[in-house]
Coordinates of N, CA and C in Angstrom, one line a residue:
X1 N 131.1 79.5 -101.6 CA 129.9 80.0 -101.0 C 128.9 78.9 -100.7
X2 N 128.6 78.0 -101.7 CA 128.0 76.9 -101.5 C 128.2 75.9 -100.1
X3 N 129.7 75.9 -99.6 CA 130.4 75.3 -99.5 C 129.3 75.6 -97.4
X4 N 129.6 76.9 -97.7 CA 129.0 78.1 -96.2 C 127.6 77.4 -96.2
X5 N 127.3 77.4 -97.2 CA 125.7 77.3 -96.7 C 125.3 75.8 -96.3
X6 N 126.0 74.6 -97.0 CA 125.5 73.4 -96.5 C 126.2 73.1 -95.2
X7 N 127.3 74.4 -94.8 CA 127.4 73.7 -93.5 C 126.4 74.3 -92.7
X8 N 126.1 75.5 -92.5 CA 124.7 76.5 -92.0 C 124.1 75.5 -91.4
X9 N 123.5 74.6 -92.8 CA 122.7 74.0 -93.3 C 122.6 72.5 -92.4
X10 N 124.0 72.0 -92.7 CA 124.2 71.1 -91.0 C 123.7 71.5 -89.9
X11 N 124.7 72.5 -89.6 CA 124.2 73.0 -88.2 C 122.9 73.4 -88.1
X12 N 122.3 73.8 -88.6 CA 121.0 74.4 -87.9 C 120.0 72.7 -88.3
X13 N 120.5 71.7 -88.9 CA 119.9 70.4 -88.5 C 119.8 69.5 -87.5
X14 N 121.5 69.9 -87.2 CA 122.0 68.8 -86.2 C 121.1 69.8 -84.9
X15 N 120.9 71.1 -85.0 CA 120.6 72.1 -83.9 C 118.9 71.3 -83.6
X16 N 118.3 71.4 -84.5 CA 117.1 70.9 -84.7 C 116.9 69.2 -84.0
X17 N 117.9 68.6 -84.5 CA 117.5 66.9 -84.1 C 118.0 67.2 -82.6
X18 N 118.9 67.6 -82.2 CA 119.2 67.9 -80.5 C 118.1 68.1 -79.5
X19 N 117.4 69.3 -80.3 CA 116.2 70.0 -79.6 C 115.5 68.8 -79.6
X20 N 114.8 68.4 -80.7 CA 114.1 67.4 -80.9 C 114.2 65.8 -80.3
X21 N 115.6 65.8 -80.3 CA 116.0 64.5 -79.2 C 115.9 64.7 -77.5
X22 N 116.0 66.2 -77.1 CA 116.1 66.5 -75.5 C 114.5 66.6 -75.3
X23 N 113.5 67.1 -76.5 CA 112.3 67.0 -76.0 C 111.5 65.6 -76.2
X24 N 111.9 64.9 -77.0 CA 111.9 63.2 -76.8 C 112.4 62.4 -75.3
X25 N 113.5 63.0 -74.8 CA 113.7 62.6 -73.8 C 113.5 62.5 -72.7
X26 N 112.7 64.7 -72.2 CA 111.7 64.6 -71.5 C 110.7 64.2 -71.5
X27 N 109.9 63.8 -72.7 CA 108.3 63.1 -72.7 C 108.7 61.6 -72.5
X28 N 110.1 61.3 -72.8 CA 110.1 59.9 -71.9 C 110.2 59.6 -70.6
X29 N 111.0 60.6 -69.9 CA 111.5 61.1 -68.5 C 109.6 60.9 -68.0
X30 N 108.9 61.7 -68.2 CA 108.0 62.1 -67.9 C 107.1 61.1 -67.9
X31 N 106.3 59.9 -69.2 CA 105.9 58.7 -69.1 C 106.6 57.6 -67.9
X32 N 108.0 57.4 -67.9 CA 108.1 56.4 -67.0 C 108.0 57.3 -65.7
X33 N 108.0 58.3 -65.4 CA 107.5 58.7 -63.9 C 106.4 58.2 -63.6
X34 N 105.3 58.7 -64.5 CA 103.8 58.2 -64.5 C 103.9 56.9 -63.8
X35 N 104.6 55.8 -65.1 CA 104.3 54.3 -64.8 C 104.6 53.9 -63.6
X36 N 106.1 54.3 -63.2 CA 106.4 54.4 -61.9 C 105.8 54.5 -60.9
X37 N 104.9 55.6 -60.5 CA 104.1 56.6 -59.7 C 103.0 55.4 -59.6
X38 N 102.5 54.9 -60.9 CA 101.3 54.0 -61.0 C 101.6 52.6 -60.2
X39 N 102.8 52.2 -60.6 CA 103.5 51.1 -59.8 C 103.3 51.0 -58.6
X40 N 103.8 51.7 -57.5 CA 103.9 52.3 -56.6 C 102.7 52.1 -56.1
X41 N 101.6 53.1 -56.3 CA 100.5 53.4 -55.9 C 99.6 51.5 -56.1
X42 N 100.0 50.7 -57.1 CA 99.1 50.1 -57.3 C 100.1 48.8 -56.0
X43 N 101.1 48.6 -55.9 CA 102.1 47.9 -54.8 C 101.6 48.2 -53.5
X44 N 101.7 49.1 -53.1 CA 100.8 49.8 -51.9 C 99.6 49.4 -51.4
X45 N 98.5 49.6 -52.9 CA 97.3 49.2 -52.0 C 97.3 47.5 -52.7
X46 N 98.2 46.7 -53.0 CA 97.9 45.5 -52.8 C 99.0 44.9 -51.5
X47 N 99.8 45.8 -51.0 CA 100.3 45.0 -49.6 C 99.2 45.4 -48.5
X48 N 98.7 46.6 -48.3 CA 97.3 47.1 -47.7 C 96.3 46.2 -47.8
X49 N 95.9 45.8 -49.0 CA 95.5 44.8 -49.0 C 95.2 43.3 -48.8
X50 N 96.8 42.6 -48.6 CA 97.4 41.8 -48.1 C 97.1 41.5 -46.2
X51 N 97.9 42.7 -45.8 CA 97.4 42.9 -44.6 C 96.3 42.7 -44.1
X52 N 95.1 43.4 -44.5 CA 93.8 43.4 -44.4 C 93.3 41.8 -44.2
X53 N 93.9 41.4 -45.3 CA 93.5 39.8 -45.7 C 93.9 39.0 -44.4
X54 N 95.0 39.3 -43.9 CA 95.7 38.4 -43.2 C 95.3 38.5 -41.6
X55 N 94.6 40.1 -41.5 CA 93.9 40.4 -40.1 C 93.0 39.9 -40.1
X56 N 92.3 39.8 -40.9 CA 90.7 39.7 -41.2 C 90.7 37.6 -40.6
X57 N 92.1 37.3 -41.4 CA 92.3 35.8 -41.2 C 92.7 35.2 -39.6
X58 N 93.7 36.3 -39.4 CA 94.0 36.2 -37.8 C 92.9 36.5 -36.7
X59 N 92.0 37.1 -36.7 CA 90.5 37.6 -36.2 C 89.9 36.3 -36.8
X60 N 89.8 35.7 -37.5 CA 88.8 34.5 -37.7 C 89.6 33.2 -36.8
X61 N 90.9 33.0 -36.9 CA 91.5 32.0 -36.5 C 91.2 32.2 -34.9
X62 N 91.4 33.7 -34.4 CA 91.0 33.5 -32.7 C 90.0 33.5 -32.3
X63 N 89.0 33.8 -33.0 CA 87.7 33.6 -32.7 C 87.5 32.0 -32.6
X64 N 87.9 31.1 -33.7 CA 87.5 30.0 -33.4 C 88.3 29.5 -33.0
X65 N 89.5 29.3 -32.4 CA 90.0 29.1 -30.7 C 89.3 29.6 -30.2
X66 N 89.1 30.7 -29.3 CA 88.7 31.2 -28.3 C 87.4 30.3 -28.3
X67 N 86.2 29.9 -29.4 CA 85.3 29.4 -29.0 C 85.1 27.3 -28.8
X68 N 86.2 27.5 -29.5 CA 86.9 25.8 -29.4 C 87.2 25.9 -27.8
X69 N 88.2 26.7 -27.2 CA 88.6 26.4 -25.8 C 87.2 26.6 -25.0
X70 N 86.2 27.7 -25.5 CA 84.8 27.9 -24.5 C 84.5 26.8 -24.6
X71 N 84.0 25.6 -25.9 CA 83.7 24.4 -25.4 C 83.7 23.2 -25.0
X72 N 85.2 23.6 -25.0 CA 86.2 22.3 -24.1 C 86.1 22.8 -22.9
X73 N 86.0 23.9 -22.3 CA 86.1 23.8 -20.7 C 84.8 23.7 -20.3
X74 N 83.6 24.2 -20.9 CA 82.3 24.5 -21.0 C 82.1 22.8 -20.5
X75 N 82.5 22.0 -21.9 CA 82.1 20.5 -21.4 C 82.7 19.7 -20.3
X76 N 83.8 20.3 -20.2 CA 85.0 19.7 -19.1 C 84.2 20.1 -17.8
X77 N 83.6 21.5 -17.9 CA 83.0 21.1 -16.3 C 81.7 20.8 -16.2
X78 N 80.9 20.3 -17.4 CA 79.7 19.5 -17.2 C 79.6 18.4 -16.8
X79 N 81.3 18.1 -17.6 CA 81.8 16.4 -17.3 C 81.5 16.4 -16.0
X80 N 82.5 17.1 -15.2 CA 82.6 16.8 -13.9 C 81.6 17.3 -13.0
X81 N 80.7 18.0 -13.3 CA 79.6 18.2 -12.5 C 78.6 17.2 -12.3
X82 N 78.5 16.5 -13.5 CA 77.9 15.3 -13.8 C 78.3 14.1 -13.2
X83 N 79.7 14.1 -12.9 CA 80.6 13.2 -12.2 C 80.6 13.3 -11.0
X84 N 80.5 14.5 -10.1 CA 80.1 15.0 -9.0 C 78.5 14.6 -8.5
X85 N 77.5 14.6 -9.2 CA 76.4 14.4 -9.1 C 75.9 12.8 -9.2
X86 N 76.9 12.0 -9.5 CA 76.7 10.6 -9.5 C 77.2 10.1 -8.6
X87 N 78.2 10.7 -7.9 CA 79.4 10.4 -7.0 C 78.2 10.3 -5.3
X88 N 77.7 11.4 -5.8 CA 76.7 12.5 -4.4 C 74.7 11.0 -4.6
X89 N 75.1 10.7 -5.1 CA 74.0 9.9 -5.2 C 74.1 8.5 -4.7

């Protein structure tokens, strides 16, 4: 009789740590989603970021060409206007 009951007594243990291990395993399932999700989200807005950086840098780099070449031709034809006007004299 004894013999009945400690196995019961197993089983409805081992029944207990199962449960208790499958809901351990969803609250783990469920944190690394989170961290994941957070990962993700935090990867995202630092390549967005990245981007940003690198337009903001490309917009500065043509601007100063574009105003480098305005004052190389700017002077290029002072030169020669000036060169023209000495020539005419």
């Amino acid at each position: 009789m004894l013999g009945g009951l400690g196995k019961l007594a197993a089983e409805g243990l081992a029944h207990r740590t199962e449960k208790a291990t499958e809901e351990a395993v969803h609250v783990v399932e469920g944190v690394v989603k989170e961290v994941v999700e957070h990962a993700k989200e935090a990867g995202e807005k630092a390549i967005a970021e990245a981007f940003k950086k690198a337009h903001e840098t490309g917009d500065k780099v043509v601007k100063e060409v574009t105003e480098t070449v305005t004052n190389t031709v700017s002077n290029a034809v002072t030169h020669a206007a000036e060169g023209l006007g000495k020539l005419g004299q």
